[in-house]
């Protein structure tokens, strides 16, 4: 099946072609020689051996760590550490420090939140997530990029370590220059035996932001969205890793989840694991940057609905939700300048956004961020829902079923979908009291309408025999589901 979500990888390639034709590119070195393959076994750590994550992060960030002190005494590493620290200082001076000051003066009411940051299509860009939102308890990022694996540095040869460090520094080239990652280049950068996914960039960012990692594990989601340990070799989407960390001088532990996920409509409608997972965080702020305008595409309406249904605050550039869409439900404060998108995104021209910024006499942002930074323009929208909703999964968000009763009744829930569907499965159409109710963005389908859960048991068993293994009994009172 051709997945239309891959469109943004192709778009990333075009952006580079348009904006960087004159840039001299160094070759990314890969450590995949026959000699290396034959002699370097066990280059990845086992799932249970998690303690080196913080040491690897410090190694990548040029910060002292006893575990790798011998490596850090080498001349090549000292050169790397000097280079990476200068690179970081330049990025701070040019972009990160101006963002810190600007957000404190303009959008502190949004960025001081401490609950959960949801960063769709964020890939490995924890850097800007932590810069704009430094105090969140939870950070959730996803993308099509491989999660990667934690390297067993002790098993690497010196030339492999040198290549690993060089490739990591190289992978930040567009972030340092324009303030965004390029999807197609990440795909190439991660096509490497050791630098093999977003994990390495995330570890580097955490260490550079003075965070200490207390645990790391590879994860996936079960059918109802619970985070579970990922079985070795499993590539069932969504999968990724979970990192728990705390900042220097603090005891509060934070959690970061990165998941590899195709967020286009077809996989999202067929597999609800991620929808269940993200809904388990009742209060979320959404951050959208360099999002390839995917949420303005008809193939991403489900993800758009998740964001607008569940997020009361949004900070984004023009490549996220369309300005005309967010102003319907959100109070939007606009900052920066905008005349047009990059040529490759020309069909996403937002004339209403352009006119509004002109009317506001908006000044340029004091930093580069997003695709339009290549034409010296950057836009940010700070959005707050006009009427705050109660998004927690309680009975108050549930519409009454058709078979309404003021009494306490029991039903068997057996199916969930994003759109209303006709239940015409011949194996179950004979079951009594077929019904549905809505819960936030979902349509949830039920059978039965009994006074006791015991009376629902035969219906439950029949549904499971028909293939609905996730069916379960639920309770309603006065037409509302009781949880």
Tab-separated table of C-alpha atoms in Angstrom:
chain	number	residue	atom	x	y	z
A	1	UNK	CA	0.000	0.000	0.000
A	2	UNK	CA	1.359	3.414	-0.936
A	3	UNK	CA	1.093	5.665	2.120
A	4	UNK	CA	0.386	9.275	1.303
A	5	UNK	CA	1.982	10.385	4.553
A	6	UNK	CA	5.322	9.826	2.831
A	7	UNK	CA	4.574	12.975	0.848
A	8	UNK	CA	6.345	15.117	3.382
A	9	UNK	CA	9.612	13.247	2.848
A	10	UNK	CA	9.481	14.132	-0.838
A	11	UNK	CA	8.596	17.721	0.019
A	12	UNK	CA	11.626	17.886	2.298
A	13	UNK	CA	13.827	16.951	-0.658
A	14	UNK	CA	12.364	19.741	-2.749
A	15	UNK	CA	12.939	22.272	0.016
A	16	UNK	CA	16.602	21.388	0.098
A	17	UNK	CA	16.829	21.606	-3.690
A	18	UNK	CA	15.179	25.011	-3.732
A	19	UNK	CA	16.948	26.559	-0.780
A	20	UNK	CA	20.375	24.999	-0.622
A	21	UNK	CA	21.678	24.509	-4.166
A	22	UNK	CA	24.772	26.544	-3.413
A	23	UNK	CA	25.608	24.900	-0.136
A	24	UNK	CA	28.614	22.647	-0.118
A	25	UNK	CA	27.579	19.338	1.412
A	26	UNK	CA	29.978	17.030	3.195
A	27	UNK	CA	29.490	13.331	2.785
A	28	UNK	CA	27.859	11.459	5.617
A	29	UNK	CA	30.171	8.657	6.634
A	30	UNK	CA	28.656	5.265	7.310
A	31	UNK	CA	30.265	2.504	9.334
A	32	UNK	CA	29.214	-0.509	7.304
A	33	UNK	CA	32.465	-1.914	5.928
A	34	UNK	CA	32.887	-5.649	5.716
A	35	UNK	CA	35.589	-5.506	8.372
A	36	UNK	CA	33.364	-3.584	10.773
A	37	UNK	CA	30.432	-5.912	10.174
A	38	UNK	CA	32.557	-8.976	10.735
A	39	UNK	CA	34.306	-7.828	13.889
A	40	UNK	CA	31.859	-5.510	15.646
A	41	UNK	CA	29.168	-7.595	17.273
A	42	UNK	CA	26.764	-6.518	19.977
A	43	UNK	CA	26.956	-2.843	19.013
A	44	UNK	CA	23.509	-2.236	20.505
A	45	UNK	CA	22.654	-2.504	24.160
A	46	UNK	CA	20.037	-4.923	25.436
A	47	UNK	CA	16.665	-3.584	26.577
A	48	UNK	CA	17.527	-4.302	30.225
A	49	UNK	CA	20.871	-2.490	30.083
A	50	UNK	CA	19.492	1.054	30.288
A	51	UNK	CA	21.904	2.849	32.586
A	52	UNK	CA	24.355	3.948	29.828
A	53	UNK	CA	21.718	6.192	28.181
A	54	UNK	CA	22.760	9.210	30.218
A	55	UNK	CA	26.457	8.523	29.596
A	56	UNK	CA	25.866	8.221	25.834
A	57	UNK	CA	23.943	11.513	25.915
A	58	UNK	CA	26.827	13.264	27.681
A	59	UNK	CA	29.337	11.726	25.276
A	60	UNK	CA	27.375	13.097	22.310
A	61	UNK	CA	27.068	16.515	23.948
A	62	UNK	CA	30.777	16.884	24.679
A	63	UNK	CA	30.208	16.693	28.438
A	64	UNK	CA	32.398	14.794	30.872
A	65	UNK	CA	31.371	11.285	31.876
A	66	UNK	CA	33.451	8.790	33.831
A	67	UNK	CA	32.168	5.874	31.770
A	68	UNK	CA	33.760	7.165	28.584
A	69	UNK	CA	36.642	9.122	30.086
A	70	UNK	CA	39.204	7.228	27.976
A	71	UNK	CA	37.445	8.214	24.759
A	72	UNK	CA	37.145	11.805	25.903
A	73	UNK	CA	40.925	12.019	26.328
A	74	UNK	CA	41.476	11.311	22.623
A	75	UNK	CA	42.437	14.234	20.395
A	76	UNK	CA	39.648	13.491	17.901
A	77	UNK	CA	37.074	13.658	20.679
A	78	UNK	CA	38.455	16.919	22.061
A	79	UNK	CA	38.182	18.401	18.560
A	80	UNK	CA	34.599	17.127	18.325
A	81	UNK	CA	33.660	18.514	21.751
A	82	UNK	CA	35.100	21.934	20.894
A	83	UNK	CA	33.263	21.938	17.574
A	84	UNK	CA	29.910	20.780	18.949
A	85	UNK	CA	30.036	23.272	21.814
A	86	UNK	CA	30.817	26.141	19.448
A	87	UNK	CA	27.962	24.991	17.252
A	88	UNK	CA	25.660	25.024	20.280
A	89	UNK	CA	26.809	28.496	21.376
A	90	UNK	CA	26.159	29.853	17.888
A	91	UNK	CA	22.671	28.296	17.863
A	92	UNK	CA	21.908	29.744	21.300
A	93	UNK	CA	23.067	33.218	20.326
A	94	UNK	CA	21.257	33.217	16.996
A	95	UNK	CA	18.041	31.332	17.804
A	96	UNK	CA	17.497	29.731	21.210
A	97	UNK	CA	18.266	32.736	23.443
A	98	UNK	CA	16.122	35.090	21.320
A	99	UNK	CA	13.269	32.562	21.544
A	100	UNK	CA	13.633	32.373	25.332
A	101	UNK	CA	13.346	36.138	25.700
A	102	UNK	CA	10.640	36.570	23.065
A	103	UNK	CA	8.328	33.907	24.468
A	104	UNK	CA	8.650	35.334	27.978
A	105	UNK	CA	7.441	38.689	26.631
A	106	UNK	CA	4.698	37.458	24.281
A	107	UNK	CA	3.311	33.970	24.958
A	108	UNK	CA	4.278	33.157	28.558
A	109	UNK	CA	0.640	32.357	29.357
A	110	UNK	CA	0.841	29.382	26.984
A	111	UNK	CA	4.447	28.243	27.328
A	112	UNK	CA	4.466	28.132	31.121
A	113	UNK	CA	2.097	25.128	31.046
A	114	UNK	CA	3.372	22.032	32.871
A	115	UNK	CA	1.069	19.247	31.712
A	116	UNK	CA	1.666	17.644	28.308
A	117	UNK	CA	3.181	18.852	25.038
A	118	UNK	CA	1.912	17.072	21.920
A	119	UNK	CA	4.240	17.630	18.952
A	120	UNK	CA	2.831	15.966	15.801
A	121	UNK	CA	5.352	15.376	12.984
A	122	UNK	CA	8.071	16.578	15.361
A	123	UNK	CA	10.510	13.765	14.593
A	124	UNK	CA	13.709	14.321	16.615
A	125	UNK	CA	13.029	18.023	17.217
A	126	UNK	CA	13.028	17.984	20.997
A	127	UNK	CA	15.287	21.041	20.822
A	128	UNK	CA	12.550	23.548	19.960
A	129	UNK	CA	9.971	21.718	22.076
A	130	UNK	CA	12.131	22.165	25.191
A	131	UNK	CA	13.027	25.738	24.270
A	132	UNK	CA	9.424	26.886	23.885
A	133	UNK	CA	7.970	24.561	26.546
A	134	UNK	CA	10.659	23.846	29.173
A	135	UNK	CA	8.368	22.866	32.050
A	136	UNK	CA	6.132	20.089	30.695
A	137	UNK	CA	5.719	16.825	32.572
A	138	UNK	CA	5.202	14.900	29.332
A	139	UNK	CA	6.543	15.357	25.809
A	140	UNK	CA	4.990	13.289	23.009
A	141	UNK	CA	6.599	13.403	19.568
A	142	UNK	CA	6.009	11.281	16.509
A	143	UNK	CA	7.246	11.019	12.942
A	144	UNK	CA	8.039	8.569	10.177
A	145	UNK	CA	11.710	8.465	11.182
A	146	UNK	CA	13.144	5.312	12.749
A	147	UNK	CA	13.435	5.436	16.545
A	148	UNK	CA	16.936	3.936	16.509
A	149	UNK	CA	18.758	1.972	19.195
A	150	UNK	CA	21.149	2.776	22.024
A	151	UNK	CA	24.722	1.951	20.955
A	152	UNK	CA	27.070	-0.146	23.014
A	153	UNK	CA	29.969	2.288	22.730
A	154	UNK	CA	32.484	-0.080	24.336
A	155	UNK	CA	32.035	-2.468	21.391
A	156	UNK	CA	32.732	0.178	18.743
A	157	UNK	CA	36.062	0.691	17.054
A	158	UNK	CA	37.692	4.104	17.213
A	159	UNK	CA	36.872	4.874	13.572
A	160	UNK	CA	33.220	3.952	14.228
A	161	UNK	CA	33.030	6.307	17.208
A	162	UNK	CA	34.606	9.115	15.158
A	163	UNK	CA	32.109	8.526	12.339
A	164	UNK	CA	29.225	8.349	14.809
A	165	UNK	CA	30.121	11.715	16.329
A	166	UNK	CA	30.761	13.346	12.965
A	167	UNK	CA	27.456	12.151	11.567
A	168	UNK	CA	25.558	13.360	14.619
A	169	UNK	CA	27.004	16.868	14.264
A	170	UNK	CA	26.240	16.846	10.537
A	171	UNK	CA	22.606	15.869	11.135
A	172	UNK	CA	21.937	19.251	12.806
A	173	UNK	CA	23.060	21.294	9.795
A	174	UNK	CA	19.608	22.627	8.775
A	175	UNK	CA	18.424	23.178	12.329
A	176	UNK	CA	21.467	25.333	12.943
A	177	UNK	CA	20.955	27.321	9.744
A	178	UNK	CA	17.180	27.558	9.312
A	179	UNK	CA	15.548	26.195	12.463
A	180	UNK	CA	14.044	22.964	11.117
A	181	UNK	CA	14.955	19.393	10.189
A	182	UNK	CA	14.566	18.153	6.597
A	183	UNK	CA	12.696	14.847	6.435
A	184	UNK	CA	14.483	13.460	3.372
A	185	UNK	CA	17.890	14.278	4.826
A	186	UNK	CA	17.012	12.651	8.126
A	187	UNK	CA	16.152	9.520	6.199
A	188	UNK	CA	19.620	9.583	4.633
A	189	UNK	CA	21.357	10.548	7.888
A	190	UNK	CA	19.717	7.674	9.784
A	191	UNK	CA	20.647	5.135	7.095
A	192	UNK	CA	23.649	4.331	9.210
A	193	UNK	CA	24.573	1.320	11.278
A	194	UNK	CA	25.033	3.326	14.487
A	195	UNK	CA	23.343	6.714	13.946
A	196	UNK	CA	20.169	4.866	13.062
A	197	UNK	CA	17.256	6.994	14.268
A	198	UNK	CA	15.912	9.917	16.249
A	199	UNK	CA	17.165	8.588	19.596
A	200	UNK	CA	20.686	9.918	19.143
A	201	UNK	CA	19.532	13.478	18.418
A	202	UNK	CA	17.129	13.332	21.352
A	203	UNK	CA	19.893	12.169	23.726
A	204	UNK	CA	22.204	14.947	22.529
A	205	UNK	CA	19.453	17.547	23.024
A	206	UNK	CA	18.642	16.371	26.545
A	207	UNK	CA	22.272	16.597	27.617
A	208	UNK	CA	22.739	20.004	25.981
A	209	UNK	CA	19.625	21.229	27.825
A	210	UNK	CA	21.177	20.103	31.150
A	211	UNK	CA	18.853	17.137	31.616
A	212	UNK	CA	19.804	13.828	33.216
A	213	UNK	CA	18.297	10.572	31.984
A	214	UNK	CA	17.015	8.237	34.674
A	215	UNK	CA	15.594	5.516	32.395
A	216	UNK	CA	15.254	4.506	28.761
A	217	UNK	CA	13.224	1.708	27.232
A	218	UNK	CA	11.931	0.631	23.843
A	219	UNK	CA	8.141	0.684	23.731
A	220	UNK	CA	5.070	-0.025	21.666
A	221	UNK	CA	1.343	0.390	22.280
A	222	UNK	CA	-1.160	-2.363	22.942
A	223	UNK	CA	-4.583	-2.405	21.306
A	224	UNK	CA	-6.064	0.034	23.802
A	225	UNK	CA	-3.152	2.468	23.825
A	226	UNK	CA	-1.247	1.336	26.902
A	227	UNK	CA	2.540	1.744	26.778
A	228	UNK	CA	4.245	-1.649	26.901
A	229	UNK	CA	7.801	-2.924	26.476
A	230	UNK	CA	8.519	-3.584	22.817
A	231	UNK	CA	9.444	-7.114	21.917
A	232	UNK	CA	12.816	-7.472	20.230
A	233	UNK	CA	12.534	-6.911	16.490
A	234	UNK	CA	8.899	-5.781	16.575
A	235	UNK	CA	8.160	-3.040	14.044
A	236	UNK	CA	4.400	-2.863	14.508
A	237	UNK	CA	3.365	0.786	14.366
A	238	UNK	CA	3.351	2.757	16.500
A	239	UNK	CA	6.581	1.884	18.268
A	240	UNK	CA	9.496	3.838	19.651
A	241	UNK	CA	11.029	4.641	23.025
A	242	UNK	CA	10.283	6.237	26.364
A	243	UNK	CA	12.842	8.331	28.250
A	244	UNK	CA	12.417	9.558	31.802
A	245	UNK	CA	14.597	12.503	32.770
A	246	UNK	CA	14.990	15.392	35.156
A	247	UNK	CA	16.717	18.750	34.900
A	248	UNK	CA	19.821	19.724	36.851
A	249	UNK	CA	18.815	21.016	40.270
A	250	UNK	CA	15.324	19.471	40.118
A	251	UNK	CA	13.799	16.283	41.471
A	252	UNK	CA	10.669	16.307	39.276
A	253	UNK	CA	10.847	13.480	36.760
A	254	UNK	CA	9.591	14.123	33.228
A	255	UNK	CA	8.664	11.655	30.492
A	256	UNK	CA	9.371	11.793	26.776
A	257	UNK	CA	7.787	9.420	24.247
A	258	UNK	CA	8.819	9.199	20.617
A	259	UNK	CA	6.714	6.969	18.365
A	260	UNK	CA	7.152	6.016	14.748
A	261	UNK	CA	3.710	6.669	13.312
A	262	UNK	CA	1.985	7.141	9.988
A	263	UNK	CA	-0.681	9.713	10.853
A	264	UNK	CA	-2.598	9.656	7.564
A	265	UNK	CA	-6.276	8.709	7.661
A	266	UNK	CA	-6.148	5.077	6.571
A	267	UNK	CA	-3.762	3.730	9.242
A	268	UNK	CA	-5.279	6.037	11.866
A	269	UNK	CA	-8.777	4.698	11.177
A	270	UNK	CA	-7.675	1.063	11.070
A	271	UNK	CA	-5.524	1.178	14.210
A	272	UNK	CA	-6.802	3.204	17.147
A	273	UNK	CA	-3.899	2.492	19.497
A	274	UNK	CA	-2.389	5.943	19.158
A	275	UNK	CA	-5.781	7.661	19.459
A	276	UNK	CA	-6.393	5.858	22.762
A	277	UNK	CA	-2.874	6.673	23.936
A	278	UNK	CA	-3.024	10.412	23.232
A	279	UNK	CA	-6.493	10.707	24.754
A	280	UNK	CA	-5.144	9.325	28.031
A	281	UNK	CA	-3.484	12.728	28.537
A	282	UNK	CA	-6.544	14.844	29.342
A	283	UNK	CA	-4.859	18.243	29.016
A	284	UNK	CA	-2.519	18.947	26.128
A	285	UNK	CA	-0.808	21.850	24.422
A	286	UNK	CA	-0.057	21.243	20.741
A	287	UNK	CA	3.088	22.482	19.024
A	288	UNK	CA	3.336	22.428	15.212
A	289	UNK	CA	6.452	23.482	13.321
A	290	UNK	CA	7.670	22.606	9.840
A	291	UNK	CA	4.712	20.229	9.546
A	292	UNK	CA	4.709	20.085	5.718
A	293	UNK	CA	1.129	21.474	5.651
A	294	UNK	CA	-0.068	17.902	6.176
A	295	UNK	CA	-2.914	18.994	8.444
A	296	UNK	CA	-4.280	21.117	5.594
A	297	UNK	CA	-4.529	17.986	3.441
A	298	UNK	CA	-7.632	15.789	3.122
A	299	UNK	CA	-5.553	12.724	4.019
A	300	UNK	CA	-4.926	13.966	7.562
A	301	UNK	CA	-8.392	14.946	8.778
A	302	UNK	CA	-8.337	12.458	11.670
A	303	UNK	CA	-5.135	13.876	13.168
A	304	UNK	CA	-6.493	17.378	12.633
A	305	UNK	CA	-9.645	16.388	14.522
A	306	UNK	CA	-7.621	14.910	17.394
A	307	UNK	CA	-5.720	18.176	17.774
A	308	UNK	CA	-8.698	20.514	17.575
A	309	UNK	CA	-10.888	18.315	19.776
A	310	UNK	CA	-8.339	17.706	22.499
A	311	UNK	CA	-5.885	20.625	22.586
A	312	UNK	CA	-7.029	23.888	24.170
A	313	UNK	CA	-3.738	25.617	23.308
A	314	UNK	CA	-1.751	25.527	20.072
A	315	UNK	CA	1.514	27.187	19.106
A	316	UNK	CA	2.342	26.765	15.430
A	317	UNK	CA	3.847	28.208	12.297
A	318	UNK	CA	1.930	28.557	9.035
A	319	UNK	CA	2.658	24.946	8.009
A	320	UNK	CA	0.381	23.481	10.693
A	321	UNK	CA	-3.365	24.038	10.817
A	322	UNK	CA	-4.699	26.577	8.331
A	323	UNK	CA	-5.224	30.025	9.842
A	324	UNK	CA	-8.809	30.043	8.526
A	325	UNK	CA	-9.442	26.820	10.424
A	326	UNK	CA	-8.036	27.783	13.820
A	327	UNK	CA	-9.717	31.195	14.012
A	328	UNK	CA	-13.107	29.477	14.107
A	329	UNK	CA	-12.490	27.884	17.507
A	330	UNK	CA	-9.454	29.690	18.902
A	331	UNK	CA	-8.414	33.184	19.850
A	332	UNK	CA	-5.299	33.598	17.689
A	333	UNK	CA	-2.422	35.977	18.343
A	334	UNK	CA	-0.191	36.427	15.311
A	335	UNK	CA	3.524	37.248	15.281
A	336	UNK	CA	6.083	37.617	12.513
A	337	UNK	CA	5.860	38.176	8.775
A	338	UNK	CA	4.338	36.193	5.918
A	339	UNK	CA	3.910	36.827	2.210
A	340	UNK	CA	3.926	33.368	0.665
A	341	UNK	CA	4.953	29.787	1.320
A	342	UNK	CA	7.957	28.189	-0.313
A	343	UNK	CA	7.346	27.415	-3.988
A	344	UNK	CA	6.887	23.710	-3.357
A	345	UNK	CA	4.003	24.567	-0.993
A	346	UNK	CA	2.434	27.196	-3.246
A	347	UNK	CA	-1.018	25.607	-3.167
A	348	UNK	CA	-1.140	26.337	0.575
A	349	UNK	CA	-0.991	30.116	0.126
A	350	UNK	CA	-2.977	31.752	2.980
A	351	UNK	CA	-4.129	35.159	1.796
A	352	UNK	CA	-6.199	35.737	4.957
A	353	UNK	CA	-3.106	35.209	7.092
A	354	UNK	CA	-1.116	37.601	4.903
A	355	UNK	CA	-3.782	40.320	5.056
A	356	UNK	CA	-4.211	40.021	8.817
A	357	UNK	CA	-0.487	40.343	9.485
A	358	UNK	CA	-0.323	43.405	7.231
A	359	UNK	CA	-3.288	44.974	9.060
A	360	UNK	CA	-1.548	44.289	12.381
A	361	UNK	CA	1.696	45.914	11.144
A	362	UNK	CA	3.400	42.846	12.552
A	363	UNK	CA	7.175	42.992	12.973
A	364	UNK	CA	9.574	40.190	11.979
A	365	UNK	CA	10.401	37.622	14.647
A	366	UNK	CA	13.900	38.050	16.142
A	367	UNK	CA	14.832	34.463	15.183
A	368	UNK	CA	14.516	32.068	12.250
A	369	UNK	CA	12.067	29.206	12.538
A	370	UNK	CA	10.107	27.140	10.009
A	371	UNK	CA	10.314	26.716	6.245
A	372	UNK	CA	9.817	30.387	5.374
A	373	UNK	CA	12.985	31.240	7.278
A	374	UNK	CA	14.757	30.491	4.003
A	375	UNK	CA	13.117	33.613	2.558
A	376	UNK	CA	13.688	35.548	5.799
A	377	UNK	CA	10.138	35.175	7.048
A	378	UNK	CA	8.821	33.364	10.103
A	379	UNK	CA	5.316	33.238	11.559
A	380	UNK	CA	4.000	32.015	14.879
A	381	UNK	CA	0.363	31.661	15.920
A	382	UNK	CA	-0.490	31.415	19.621
A	383	UNK	CA	-3.961	29.913	19.862
A	384	UNK	CA	-6.220	29.550	22.907
A	385	UNK	CA	-9.630	27.926	22.650
A	386	UNK	CA	-12.437	30.476	22.830
A	387	UNK	CA	-14.504	28.298	25.154
A	388	UNK	CA	-12.505	25.748	27.138
A	389	UNK	CA	-13.895	22.283	26.849
A	390	UNK	CA	-13.786	19.494	29.353
A	391	UNK	CA	-11.802	16.999	27.316
A	392	UNK	CA	-11.436	14.349	29.989
A	393	UNK	CA	-12.999	10.990	29.091
A	394	UNK	CA	-15.994	11.327	31.386
A	395	UNK	CA	-19.715	10.875	30.954
A	396	UNK	CA	-20.116	14.623	30.364
A	397	UNK	CA	-18.447	14.276	26.934
A	398	UNK	CA	-20.659	11.358	25.927
A	399	UNK	CA	-23.729	11.757	23.764
A	400	UNK	CA	-26.724	9.658	24.745
A	401	UNK	CA	-27.382	6.418	22.848
A	402	UNK	CA	-30.519	6.004	20.786
A	403	UNK	CA	-31.945	3.458	23.229
A	404	UNK	CA	-32.143	6.000	26.007
A	405	UNK	CA	-33.148	4.913	29.491
A	406	UNK	CA	-33.148	6.764	32.808
A	407	UNK	CA	-32.404	3.485	34.568
A	408	UNK	CA	-29.024	1.798	34.978
A	409	UNK	CA	-28.427	-0.533	32.032
A	410	UNK	CA	-25.551	-2.589	30.679
A	411	UNK	CA	-24.332	-2.914	27.096
A	412	UNK	CA	-21.485	-4.628	25.282
A	413	UNK	CA	-19.182	-2.253	23.430
A	414	UNK	CA	-17.509	-3.988	20.486
A	415	UNK	CA	-16.347	-1.427	17.925
A	416	UNK	CA	-14.938	2.123	17.712
A	417	UNK	CA	-14.619	4.286	14.598
A	418	UNK	CA	-13.899	7.888	13.593
A	419	UNK	CA	-16.862	8.121	11.232
A	420	UNK	CA	-20.410	6.855	11.691
A	421	UNK	CA	-20.718	3.400	10.170
A	422	UNK	CA	-23.509	0.996	9.366
A	423	UNK	CA	-23.171	-2.246	11.288
A	424	UNK	CA	-24.026	-4.886	8.708
A	425	UNK	CA	-21.750	-7.751	9.742
A	426	UNK	CA	-23.957	-10.813	9.077
A	427	UNK	CA	-22.402	-12.617	12.054
A	428	UNK	CA	-23.820	-10.109	14.543
A	429	UNK	CA	-26.774	-8.263	12.952
A	430	UNK	CA	-29.167	-10.538	14.820
A	431	UNK	CA	-27.925	-9.391	18.223
A	432	UNK	CA	-30.457	-7.354	20.243
A	433	UNK	CA	-30.450	-3.571	20.718
A	434	UNK	CA	-27.650	-2.655	18.311
A	435	UNK	CA	-26.764	0.947	19.107
A	436	UNK	CA	-23.977	3.529	19.226
A	437	UNK	CA	-22.961	6.563	21.273
A	438	UNK	CA	-20.332	9.250	20.693
A	439	UNK	CA	-17.390	9.935	22.974
A	440	UNK	CA	-15.437	12.985	21.900
A	441	UNK	CA	-14.214	12.198	18.375
A	442	UNK	CA	-15.307	8.554	18.403
A	443	UNK	CA	-18.390	6.571	17.463
A	444	UNK	CA	-18.682	3.595	19.808
A	445	UNK	CA	-20.973	0.681	18.919
A	446	UNK	CA	-22.853	-1.499	21.385
A	447	UNK	CA	-25.192	-4.462	21.582
A	448	UNK	CA	-27.592	-5.362	24.365
A	449	UNK	CA	-29.501	-3.254	26.857
A	450	UNK	CA	-29.874	-5.271	30.058
A	451	UNK	CA	-30.466	-4.610	33.741
A	452	UNK	CA	-27.467	-6.642	34.953
A	453	UNK	CA	-23.977	-7.328	33.576
A	454	UNK	CA	-24.666	-11.053	33.869
A	455	UNK	CA	-27.436	-10.746	31.281
A	456	UNK	CA	-24.908	-9.175	28.882
A	457	UNK	CA	-22.464	-12.056	29.199
A	458	UNK	CA	-23.982	-14.252	26.406
A	459	UNK	CA	-23.910	-11.263	24.035
A	460	UNK	CA	-20.269	-10.597	24.949
A	461	UNK	CA	-19.294	-14.209	24.236
A	462	UNK	CA	-21.135	-14.225	20.920
A	463	UNK	CA	-19.362	-11.041	19.827
A	464	UNK	CA	-15.985	-12.519	20.729
A	465	UNK	CA	-16.780	-15.673	18.752
A	466	UNK	CA	-17.608	-13.421	15.790
A	467	UNK	CA	-14.107	-11.909	15.954
A	468	UNK	CA	-14.620	-8.865	18.206
A	469	UNK	CA	-12.027	-9.923	20.773
A	470	UNK	CA	-11.795	-6.476	22.392
A	471	UNK	CA	-15.521	-6.349	23.253
A	472	UNK	CA	-16.379	-5.588	26.892
A	473	UNK	CA	-19.354	-4.731	29.079
A	474	UNK	CA	-20.104	-1.081	29.898
A	475	UNK	CA	-22.585	0.647	32.197
A	476	UNK	CA	-25.023	3.492	31.474
A	477	UNK	CA	-27.152	5.543	33.831
A	478	UNK	CA	-29.643	8.148	32.730
A	479	UNK	CA	-28.342	7.768	29.190
A	480	UNK	CA	-24.704	8.471	30.103
A	481	UNK	CA	-21.851	6.038	30.269
A	482	UNK	CA	-20.495	5.470	33.774
A	483	UNK	CA	-16.753	4.734	33.998
